[in-house]
Amino acid sequence: MLAIDDHDLGTPERKSGANCGALVTLEIDGRSVTVAAGTSVMRAAALAGAAIPKLCATDSLEPFGSCRLCLIEIDGRKGFPASCTTPAEAGMKIRTQSEPLGRLRRNVMELYMSDHPLDPFQCKAGGRCELHEMANVVGLTQVRYAAGGRTHSDLPADASNPYFTFDPARCIVCSRCVRACDDVQGTFALTIEGRGFDSQMTAGQHERYIDSECVSCGACVQACPTDALMEKTVLASGRADRAVVTTCGYCGVGCSFKAELRGDEVVRMVPNKDGLPNHGHSCVKGRFAWGYAIHPDRVRRPMMRKTISDPWREVGWDEALGYAASELKRVQAKYGRGALGGITSSRCTNEEAYLVQKLVRAAFGNNNVDTCARVCHSPTGYGLKTAFGTPAGTQDFDSVIEADVILVIGANPTEGHPVFASIMKRRLRNGARLIVADPRAIELVRMPHVAADYFLQLTPGTNVALFNALAHVIVTEGLADEKFIAERCDPREFGIWRKFIVEPRNSPEAAEQVTGVAADKIRGAARLYARGPNSAIYYGLGVTEHSQGSTAVLAMANLAMVTGNLGRPGVGVNPLRGQNNVQGSNDVGSFPHELTGYRHVSDPVLRAEFEHEWGVTIDPEPGLRIPNMFDAALDGSFMGIYIEGEDIAQSDPNSQHVAAALGAMEIVIVHDIFLNETAKYAHVFLPGSSFLEKNGTFTNAERRISPVRKVMAPLAGKEDWEVTCALSNALGYPMNYAHPSEIMDEIARLTPTFAGVSYAKLDRLGSIQWPCNDAAPDGTAVMHTGQFVRGKGRFMLSEYVATDERTSARYPLILTTGRILSQYNVGTQTRRTRNVVWHAEDRLEIHPHDAEQRGVRDGDWVEVASRAGAIALRATITERVAPGVVYTTFHYPESGANVVTTENSDWATNCPEYKVTAVQVMPTARRPERLPPDRVIAAANPGGR
Amino acid sequence: MEIHHLVKMANEIGGYFAAMPDHEEAVSSIAQHLRNFWEPRMRRELIAYARHDEGNLKPIVREAVLRLAAPAANS
């Protein structure tokens, strides 16, 4: 069922392909209309205001021509062609209404309705059923076929999916769901089985939805013109009566959604067709897993306690904020100005993150502010700023459609960024070549209609050696883009780098010894990447979360520069950000050394601008990073912290160390929607608001600033930005904003790359990619087009240095970590939804060879022990991982994945080395305290949302 | 701050910049990195340690750290 106010033009817009840019003018029902060549007559008619009846067509899918309802007459041609599959041609004269057409359409509709209740009151789509709408449009009032004939009305419904049902009795076999699964999502989980009357849509090999390959993205539900595929929330609550456009609260794709409401109750989230990151598509998290927002575990009142061993006491906002402020002042008076700090999350809006860093710099009087990007993409910031001059991805998402070669390294897009992955898969199905570099065989390596040309299964921790070897081949085989280098890059730096990269220690043969990837594969991949002609790199935390994370980002920048793959669509260096606002929280000054727009606090001219705006003096020295805060807490010099939206006790490495640091502090203020693991060490708990309960903006991985709009009232009474303002006011530093738009206005005043951003412009354009200023008033899709932001591109040396985390006889395996589609980060949100049906526990993946050596069988409990600690997980035996490598996800606190991760970190940014931990794995009788999977599922979302 | 942790971090920074062919550029880059990204109490502890270090700091790193202690660079 389409979103509440969607207007469906029947077939997709034509922008590219043959005759791109040409326009044709035709006449439809006497009206002249001009459209791009290749546009269907159906779409042209809809644009001309002469909508043609249709059932199997929708503008998110290529035309299919099966329902025979959209027939037309064309002057000078025989018959009644389908308007959805007939391209508009210059000079055509078309009739969409005539007596023969009406008769034909009524006959077709009559056949459909003979197997479908005509009574619209029986229809669960409640007024949004396209079948009933079309029956009205064609004037069908009765069905002549006698009752008692064969129908599909007795077929059982499939309610196995936790979020939607499929009722074959309501299905008209239009194939929209199948085509959506194939063409939009790219999973190919659905099919039409049987012939003639026996035709029936089915998931997988005639399986229930839940047992099939379906990834529950919702594309089929969205595409269904009847009530055959329906959200359970709609079935339970009825159809929505209004919609609010907002931005998803999960990953860095930042999908635009319409939150559909009935009164003040959210009925469903529908991907926004006009949303530029997602173009009307969604994944299981954004589409369905929003029930956590109204979960009974939500804390609705502030709480406080004197010590962390005391029970929580519910209090009013004034008491909680007053106590928090008095304790912060007491600690600062006792231990000094630098004894306090703050941490934000990438789940905070831009406005919230900006306020927290302002609170720290202006009210605390130091720069001890950091954000969770510290533990994910901080090397991206360092590397891309150093090489190109700005710490952000170079492209928009749609750029991938113009890529000829796609290099995916250290990312698992189908699990972590599924909506972008759907665009990428579409490009791969249409002919782009693929290189995957990963220690684990991710889904993209081989899936329906997609197969990697090169799968470089490297040893964890050796990315830099691989990148260097790729560059070595490109330079030594004469594949470098000398013209681009000469025109766009610093010649001195290039000369130094060139001399370095051609040295034998960077050859593929040398890299083979380090990475485990055969030299000939490296050479083949390098040639493919270099010859493009458009080659694009997409990467994730498998690149950044290493001791050489920043070096690896620099090495990727080198690869893109040496091949000239920057500054136009289809190329670039593209970080896939894990959370919805990693980019934005960094942009607005959340790092301890930078003010907004990535400008160093040591700059006196810059500080003067902020000091004028804020009315305070700003410390010119960089503050503590998150891991430094922990160290300083343990030495007694950092004793108070305000944490908004981040669960550091669960998400940061070496959990025991984090717990000890939090335990040593005298005032810990946690501001979150749930009592998370970190709250165990808190003295004040300030209840937060979910993304549905506040206004603000998120900035996704393509630098796109998108609106977050309040859909429902905050459960605890305050939006998060209001809480930070209230805390600041309680501390005596006034923050009096009437609306987050005023916060964005302040950011724009202080930040050249945001100078043209305002809520009014966001309302007009829908979203804006920064830089947005006088030079680019509507934003910037592709960066570094004429020259790099820093002027000349900077080649940086990228010497491979092995991590200190070595395997040994005692710890012979390497543990690496990742995500799964249905869960999100530490699971705080998704564990409180029905998504646990797909992933009720974290498992350890282990190669059959390693499992056999240890006597481990599939499903056995094993102890995973590292130099930092030990945890227990159940084993899954799989060849997805290479011998010597084991893998787990980190979505459940009981699993304690970060109990075993070490304190090793990236040399430049202190981003933890999550991806390389030496471990031993042995069978164990130990069982962590946790609910069995069936009880996890039952407890996940008692309200059924 | 645990000094061994600071020493390890500083040596890792040195490990990156040590690849630069120009020694002076490498030393100044290490010093600048510490100045740009390390909070003053961390720098102070490392400087104090470097004055009496008995070989735990890489030589190039010790040279950079001691340069941080010089008045002109300690702004």
PDB file of C-alpha atoms in Angstrom, chain A residues 616-811:
ATOM      1  CA  VAL A 616      32.929  33.090  26.940  1.00  0.00           C
ATOM      2  CA  THR A 617      36.640  32.435  26.562  1.00  0.00           C
ATOM      3  CA  ILE A 618      37.440  29.141  24.839  1.00  0.00           C
ATOM      4  CA  ASP A 619      40.354  26.970  25.901  1.00  0.00           C
ATOM      5  CA  PRO A 620      42.916  26.917  23.058  1.00  0.00           C
ATOM      6  CA  GLU A 621      44.172  23.421  23.925  1.00  0.00           C
ATOM      7  CA  PRO A 622      42.669  20.153  22.666  1.00  0.00           C
ATOM      8  CA  GLY A 623      40.637  18.208  25.191  1.00  0.00           C
ATOM      9  CA  LEU A 624      40.591  14.549  26.187  1.00  0.00           C
ATOM     10  CA  ARG A 625      39.387  11.868  23.821  1.00  0.00           C
ATOM     11  CA  ILE A 626      37.090   9.137  25.149  1.00  0.00           C
ATOM     12  CA  PRO A 627      39.871   6.632  25.973  1.00  0.00           C
ATOM     13  CA  ASN A 628      41.958   9.436  27.469  1.00  0.00           C
ATOM     14  CA  MET A 629      38.990  10.289  29.703  1.00  0.00           C
ATOM     15  CA  PHE A 630      38.996   6.745  31.035  1.00  0.00           C
ATOM     16  CA  ASP A 631      42.722   6.890  31.767  1.00  0.00           C
ATOM     17  CA  ALA A 632      42.360  10.278  33.438  1.00  0.00           C
ATOM     18  CA  ALA A 633      39.476   8.995  35.564  1.00  0.00           C
ATOM     19  CA  LEU A 634      41.657   6.195  36.853  1.00  0.00           C
ATOM     20  CA  ASP A 635      44.436   8.629  37.763  1.00  0.00           C
ATOM     21  CA  GLY A 636      41.946  10.857  39.617  1.00  0.00           C
ATOM     22  CA  SER A 637      42.020  13.901  37.352  1.00  0.00           C
ATOM     23  CA  PHE A 638      38.755  13.367  35.425  1.00  0.00           C
ATOM     24  CA  MET A 639      35.846  12.874  37.794  1.00  0.00           C
ATOM     25  CA  GLY A 640      32.575  13.890  36.157  1.00  0.00           C
ATOM     26  CA  ILE A 641      30.873  13.236  32.831  1.00  0.00           C
ATOM     27  CA  TYR A 642      27.650  13.934  30.929  1.00  0.00           C
ATOM     28  CA  ILE A 643      26.863  11.202  28.399  1.00  0.00           C
ATOM     29  CA  GLU A 644      24.065  11.661  25.905  1.00  0.00           C
ATOM     30  CA  GLY A 645      22.867   8.655  23.929  1.00  0.00           C
ATOM     31  CA  GLU A 646      26.020   6.560  24.102  1.00  0.00           C
ATOM     32  CA  ASP A 647      26.429   3.260  25.939  1.00  0.00           C
ATOM     33  CA  ILE A 648      30.170   3.332  26.483  1.00  0.00           C
ATOM     34  CA  ALA A 649      30.109   0.494  29.003  1.00  0.00           C
ATOM     35  CA  GLN A 650      28.926  -1.834  26.289  1.00  0.00           C
ATOM     36  CA  SER A 651      30.312  -0.346  23.113  1.00  0.00           C
ATOM     37  CA  ASP A 652      33.854   0.638  24.039  1.00  0.00           C
ATOM     38  CA  PRO A 653      36.739  -1.837  24.129  1.00  0.00           C
ATOM     39  CA  ASN A 654      38.022  -3.576  27.238  1.00  0.00           C
ATOM     40  CA  SER A 655      34.800  -3.295  29.193  1.00  0.00           C
ATOM     41  CA  GLN A 656      36.501  -3.895  32.548  1.00  0.00           C
ATOM     42  CA  HIS A 657      38.673  -0.849  32.021  1.00  0.00           C
ATOM     43  CA  VAL A 658      35.656   1.288  31.089  1.00  0.00           C
ATOM     44  CA  ALA A 659      33.722   0.048  34.119  1.00  0.00           C
ATOM     45  CA  ALA A 660      36.620   0.852  36.429  1.00  0.00           C
ATOM     46  CA  ALA A 661      36.883   4.363  34.989  1.00  0.00           C
ATOM     47  CA  LEU A 662      33.158   5.043  35.307  1.00  0.00           C
ATOM     48  CA  GLY A 663      33.194   3.621  38.811  1.00  0.00           C
ATOM     49  CA  ALA A 664      35.988   6.004  39.790  1.00  0.00           C
ATOM     50  CA  MET A 665      34.032   9.123  38.781  1.00  0.00           C
ATOM     51  CA  GLU A 666      32.056  11.131  41.341  1.00  0.00           C
ATOM     52  CA  ILE A 667      29.281  12.294  39.035  1.00  0.00           C
ATOM     53  CA  VAL A 668      28.109  10.361  36.000  1.00  0.00           C
ATOM     54  CA  ILE A 669      25.059  11.761  34.205  1.00  0.00           C
ATOM     55  CA  VAL A 670      23.482   9.458  31.639  1.00  0.00           C
ATOM     56  CA  HIS A 671      20.952  10.912  29.236  1.00  0.00           C
ATOM     57  CA  ASP A 672      19.310   8.086  27.291  1.00  0.00           C
ATOM     58  CA  ILE A 673      15.995   6.519  26.407  1.00  0.00           C
ATOM     59  CA  PHE A 674      16.773   3.263  28.246  1.00  0.00           C
ATOM     60  CA  LEU A 675      18.653   2.296  31.383  1.00  0.00           C
ATOM     61  CA  ASN A 676      21.648   1.053  29.412  1.00  0.00           C
ATOM     62  CA  GLU A 677      24.791  -0.670  30.681  1.00  0.00           C
ATOM     63  CA  THR A 678      26.504   2.676  31.335  1.00  0.00           C
ATOM     64  CA  ALA A 679      23.604   3.737  33.564  1.00  0.00           C
ATOM     65  CA  LYS A 680      24.745   1.106  36.065  1.00  0.00           C
ATOM     66  CA  TYR A 681      27.505   3.581  36.937  1.00  0.00           C
ATOM     67  CA  ALA A 682      25.343   6.712  36.804  1.00  0.00           C
ATOM     68  CA  HIS A 683      24.237   9.017  39.605  1.00  0.00           C
ATOM     69  CA  VAL A 684      21.719  10.958  37.555  1.00  0.00           C
ATOM     70  CA  PHE A 685      19.598   9.536  34.760  1.00  0.00           C
ATOM     71  CA  LEU A 686      17.908  11.989  32.413  1.00  0.00           C
ATOM     72  CA  PRO A 687      15.269  10.307  30.227  1.00  0.00           C
ATOM     73  CA  GLY A 688      15.803  10.967  26.547  1.00  0.00           C
ATOM     74  CA  SER A 689      13.535  11.273  23.554  1.00  0.00           C
ATOM     75  CA  SER A 690      13.550   8.918  20.578  1.00  0.00           C
ATOM     76  CA  PHE A 691      13.897  10.164  16.999  1.00  0.00           C
ATOM     77  CA  LEU A 692      10.109  10.215  16.789  1.00  0.00           C
ATOM     78  CA  GLU A 693       9.809  12.678  19.657  1.00  0.00           C
ATOM     79  CA  LYS A 694      11.974  15.587  18.642  1.00  0.00           C
ATOM     80  CA  ASN A 695      12.927  18.088  15.994  1.00  0.00           C
ATOM     81  CA  GLY A 696      16.392  18.393  14.527  1.00  0.00           C
ATOM     82  CA  THR A 697      18.523  17.140  11.667  1.00  0.00           C
ATOM     83  CA  PHE A 698      20.710  14.136  10.871  1.00  0.00           C
ATOM     84  CA  THR A 699      23.578  14.171   8.352  1.00  0.00           C
ATOM     85  CA  ASN A 700      24.139  10.896   6.553  1.00  0.00           C
ATOM     86  CA  ALA A 701      27.225   9.335   4.985  1.00  0.00           C
ATOM     87  CA  GLU A 702      26.857  11.390   1.795  1.00  0.00           C
ATOM     88  CA  ARG A 703      26.928  14.684   3.788  1.00  0.00           C
ATOM     89  CA  ARG A 704      23.166  15.014   3.388  1.00  0.00           C
ATOM     90  CA  ILE A 705      21.441  17.009   6.098  1.00  0.00           C
ATOM     91  CA  SER A 706      17.892  15.724   6.482  1.00  0.00           C
ATOM     92  CA  PRO A 707      15.084  16.847   8.749  1.00  0.00           C
ATOM     93  CA  VAL A 708      14.065  14.960  11.868  1.00  0.00           C
ATOM     94  CA  ARG A 709      10.529  15.982  12.763  1.00  0.00           C
ATOM     95  CA  LYS A 710       8.583  15.482  15.948  1.00  0.00           C
ATOM     96  CA  VAL A 711       5.972  12.858  15.256  1.00  0.00           C
ATOM     97  CA  MET A 712       4.732  12.345  18.799  1.00  0.00           C
ATOM     98  CA  ALA A 713       5.164  14.101  22.131  1.00  0.00           C
ATOM     99  CA  PRO A 714       8.309  13.200  24.122  1.00  0.00           C
ATOM    100  CA  LEU A 715       7.426  10.418  26.555  1.00  0.00           C
ATOM    101  CA  ALA A 716       9.409  12.090  29.324  1.00  0.00           C
ATOM    102  CA  GLY A 717       8.170  15.567  28.528  1.00  0.00           C
ATOM    103  CA  LYS A 718      11.316  17.099  27.029  1.00  0.00           C
ATOM    104  CA  GLU A 719      13.131  16.854  23.728  1.00  0.00           C
ATOM    105  CA  ASP A 720      16.832  16.088  24.216  1.00  0.00           C
ATOM    106  CA  TRP A 721      18.022  19.527  23.144  1.00  0.00           C
ATOM    107  CA  GLU A 722      15.769  21.010  25.796  1.00  0.00           C
ATOM    108  CA  VAL A 723      17.387  18.810  28.454  1.00  0.00           C
ATOM    109  CA  THR A 724      20.898  19.984  27.546  1.00  0.00           C
ATOM    110  CA  CYS A 725      19.715  23.593  27.586  1.00  0.00           C
ATOM    111  CA  ALA A 726      18.154  23.054  31.016  1.00  0.00           C
ATOM    112  CA  LEU A 727      21.371  21.507  32.366  1.00  0.00           C
ATOM    113  CA  SER A 728      23.384  24.405  31.015  1.00  0.00           C
ATOM    114  CA  ASN A 729      20.994  26.913  32.538  1.00  0.00           C
ATOM    115  CA  ALA A 730      21.242  25.089  35.859  1.00  0.00           C
ATOM    116  CA  LEU A 731      25.014  25.439  35.632  1.00  0.00           C
ATOM    117  CA  GLY A 732      24.614  29.165  35.098  1.00  0.00           C
ATOM    118  CA  TYR A 733      25.470  29.331  31.414  1.00  0.00           C
ATOM    119  CA  PRO A 734      22.296  30.453  29.639  1.00  0.00           C
ATOM    120  CA  MET A 735      20.984  28.490  26.661  1.00  0.00           C
ATOM    121  CA  ASN A 736      17.603  29.758  25.614  1.00  0.00           C
ATOM    122  CA  TYR A 737      16.604  28.483  22.203  1.00  0.00           C
ATOM    123  CA  ALA A 738      12.934  28.401  21.282  1.00  0.00           C
ATOM    124  CA  HIS A 739      13.359  25.752  18.587  1.00  0.00           C
ATOM    125  CA  PRO A 740      16.192  23.630  17.101  1.00  0.00           C
ATOM    126  CA  SER A 741      15.998  25.763  13.966  1.00  0.00           C
ATOM    127  CA  GLU A 742      17.640  28.511  16.017  1.00  0.00           C
ATOM    128  CA  ILE A 743      20.474  26.129  16.913  1.00  0.00           C
ATOM    129  CA  MET A 744      20.979  25.330  13.236  1.00  0.00           C
ATOM    130  CA  ASP A 745      20.983  29.048  12.476  1.00  0.00           C
ATOM    131  CA  GLU A 746      23.809  29.441  15.007  1.00  0.00           C
ATOM    132  CA  ILE A 747      25.753  26.571  13.442  1.00  0.00           C
ATOM    133  CA  ALA A 748      25.295  28.192  10.024  1.00  0.00           C
ATOM    134  CA  ARG A 749      26.534  31.551  11.316  1.00  0.00           C
ATOM    135  CA  LEU A 750      29.694  29.935  12.680  1.00  0.00           C
ATOM    136  CA  THR A 751      30.442  27.345   9.992  1.00  0.00           C
ATOM    137  CA  PRO A 752      31.346  28.232   6.387  1.00  0.00           C
ATOM    138  CA  THR A 753      30.321  24.848   4.999  1.00  0.00           C
ATOM    139  CA  PHE A 754      26.878  25.209   6.622  1.00  0.00           C
ATOM    140  CA  ALA A 755      26.437  28.913   5.872  1.00  0.00           C
ATOM    141  CA  GLY A 756      23.513  28.352   3.518  1.00  0.00           C
ATOM    142  CA  VAL A 757      21.691  25.778   5.639  1.00  0.00           C
ATOM    143  CA  SER A 758      18.412  26.653   7.321  1.00  0.00           C
ATOM    144  CA  TYR A 759      15.251  24.831   8.261  1.00  0.00           C
ATOM    145  CA  ALA A 760      13.377  26.924   5.690  1.00  0.00           C
ATOM    146  CA  LYS A 761      15.712  25.674   2.958  1.00  0.00           C
ATOM    147  CA  LEU A 762      15.461  22.114   4.249  1.00  0.00           C
ATOM    148  CA  ASP A 763      11.695  22.371   4.029  1.00  0.00           C
ATOM    149  CA  ARG A 764      12.020  23.628   0.467  1.00  0.00           C
ATOM    150  CA  LEU A 765      14.629  21.165  -0.816  1.00  0.00           C
ATOM    151  CA  GLY A 766      13.886  18.174   1.416  1.00  0.00           C
ATOM    152  CA  SER A 767      17.564  17.695   2.258  1.00  0.00           C
ATOM    153  CA  ILE A 768      20.888  19.439   1.638  1.00  0.00           C
ATOM    154  CA  GLN A 769      24.380  18.050   1.074  1.00  0.00           C
ATOM    155  CA  TRP A 770      27.060  20.270   2.573  1.00  0.00           C
ATOM    156  CA  PRO A 771      29.023  22.336   1.633  1.00  0.00           C
ATOM    157  CA  CYS A 772      26.042  24.657   1.287  1.00  0.00           C
ATOM    158  CA  ASN A 773      26.955  28.300   1.005  1.00  0.00           C
ATOM    159  CA  ASP A 774      27.028  31.148  -1.521  1.00  0.00           C
ATOM    160  CA  ALA A 775      29.217  29.083  -3.856  1.00  0.00           C
ATOM    161  CA  ALA A 776      26.801  26.144  -3.666  1.00  0.00           C
ATOM    162  CA  PRO A 777      23.427  27.450  -2.448  1.00  0.00           C
ATOM    163  CA  ASP A 778      21.592  24.146  -2.950  1.00  0.00           C
ATOM    164  CA  GLY A 779      24.434  21.991  -1.626  1.00  0.00           C
ATOM    165  CA  THR A 780      27.133  19.801  -3.169  1.00  0.00           C
ATOM    166  CA  ALA A 781      26.672  16.226  -4.407  1.00  0.00           C
ATOM    167  CA  VAL A 782      30.238  15.476  -5.529  1.00  0.00           C
ATOM    168  CA  MET A 783      33.229  17.090  -3.854  1.00  0.00           C
ATOM    169  CA  HIS A 784      36.662  18.052  -5.180  1.00  0.00           C
ATOM    170  CA  THR A 785      35.381  18.540  -8.725  1.00  0.00           C
ATOM    171  CA  GLY A 786      37.667  21.344  -9.874  1.00  0.00           C
ATOM    172  CA  GLN A 787      40.276  21.105  -7.182  1.00  0.00           C
ATOM    173  CA  PHE A 788      40.626  19.552  -3.775  1.00  0.00           C
ATOM    174  CA  VAL A 789      39.309  21.470  -0.786  1.00  0.00           C
ATOM    175  CA  ARG A 790      42.904  21.746   0.417  1.00  0.00           C
ATOM    176  CA  GLY A 791      44.096  22.831  -3.005  1.00  0.00           C
ATOM    177  CA  LYS A 792      46.413  20.078  -4.198  1.00  0.00           C
ATOM    178  CA  GLY A 793      45.707  16.446  -3.295  1.00  0.00           C
ATOM    179  CA  ARG A 794      48.249  15.154  -0.822  1.00  0.00           C
ATOM    180  CA  PHE A 795      49.821  11.723  -1.257  1.00  0.00           C
ATOM    181  CA  MET A 796      50.803  10.445   2.178  1.00  0.00           C
ATOM    182  CA  LEU A 797      53.190   7.646   2.996  1.00  0.00           C
ATOM    183  CA  SER A 798      51.450   4.487   4.122  1.00  0.00           C
ATOM    184  CA  GLU A 799      54.082   2.203   5.584  1.00  0.00           C
ATOM    185  CA  TYR A 800      52.544  -1.067   6.741  1.00  0.00           C
ATOM    186  CA  VAL A 801      53.148  -1.613  10.449  1.00  0.00           C
ATOM    187  CA  ALA A 802      51.848  -4.848  11.923  1.00  0.00           C
ATOM    188  CA  THR A 803      49.558  -4.521  14.911  1.00  0.00           C
ATOM    189  CA  ASP A 804      50.905  -5.303  18.370  1.00  0.00           C
ATOM    190  CA  GLU A 805      48.029  -7.745  18.727  1.00  0.00           C
ATOM    191  CA  ARG A 806      49.783 -10.943  17.634  1.00  0.00           C
ATOM    192  CA  THR A 807      48.618 -14.508  17.639  1.00  0.00           C
ATOM    193  CA  SER A 808      50.582 -16.918  19.779  1.00  0.00           C
ATOM    194  CA  ALA A 809      50.456 -20.521  20.897  1.00  0.00           C
ATOM    195  CA  ARG A 810      48.138 -19.427  23.697  1.00  0.00           C
ATOM    196  CA  TYR A 811      45.934 -17.208  21.507  1.00  0.00           C
TER     197      TYR A 811
END
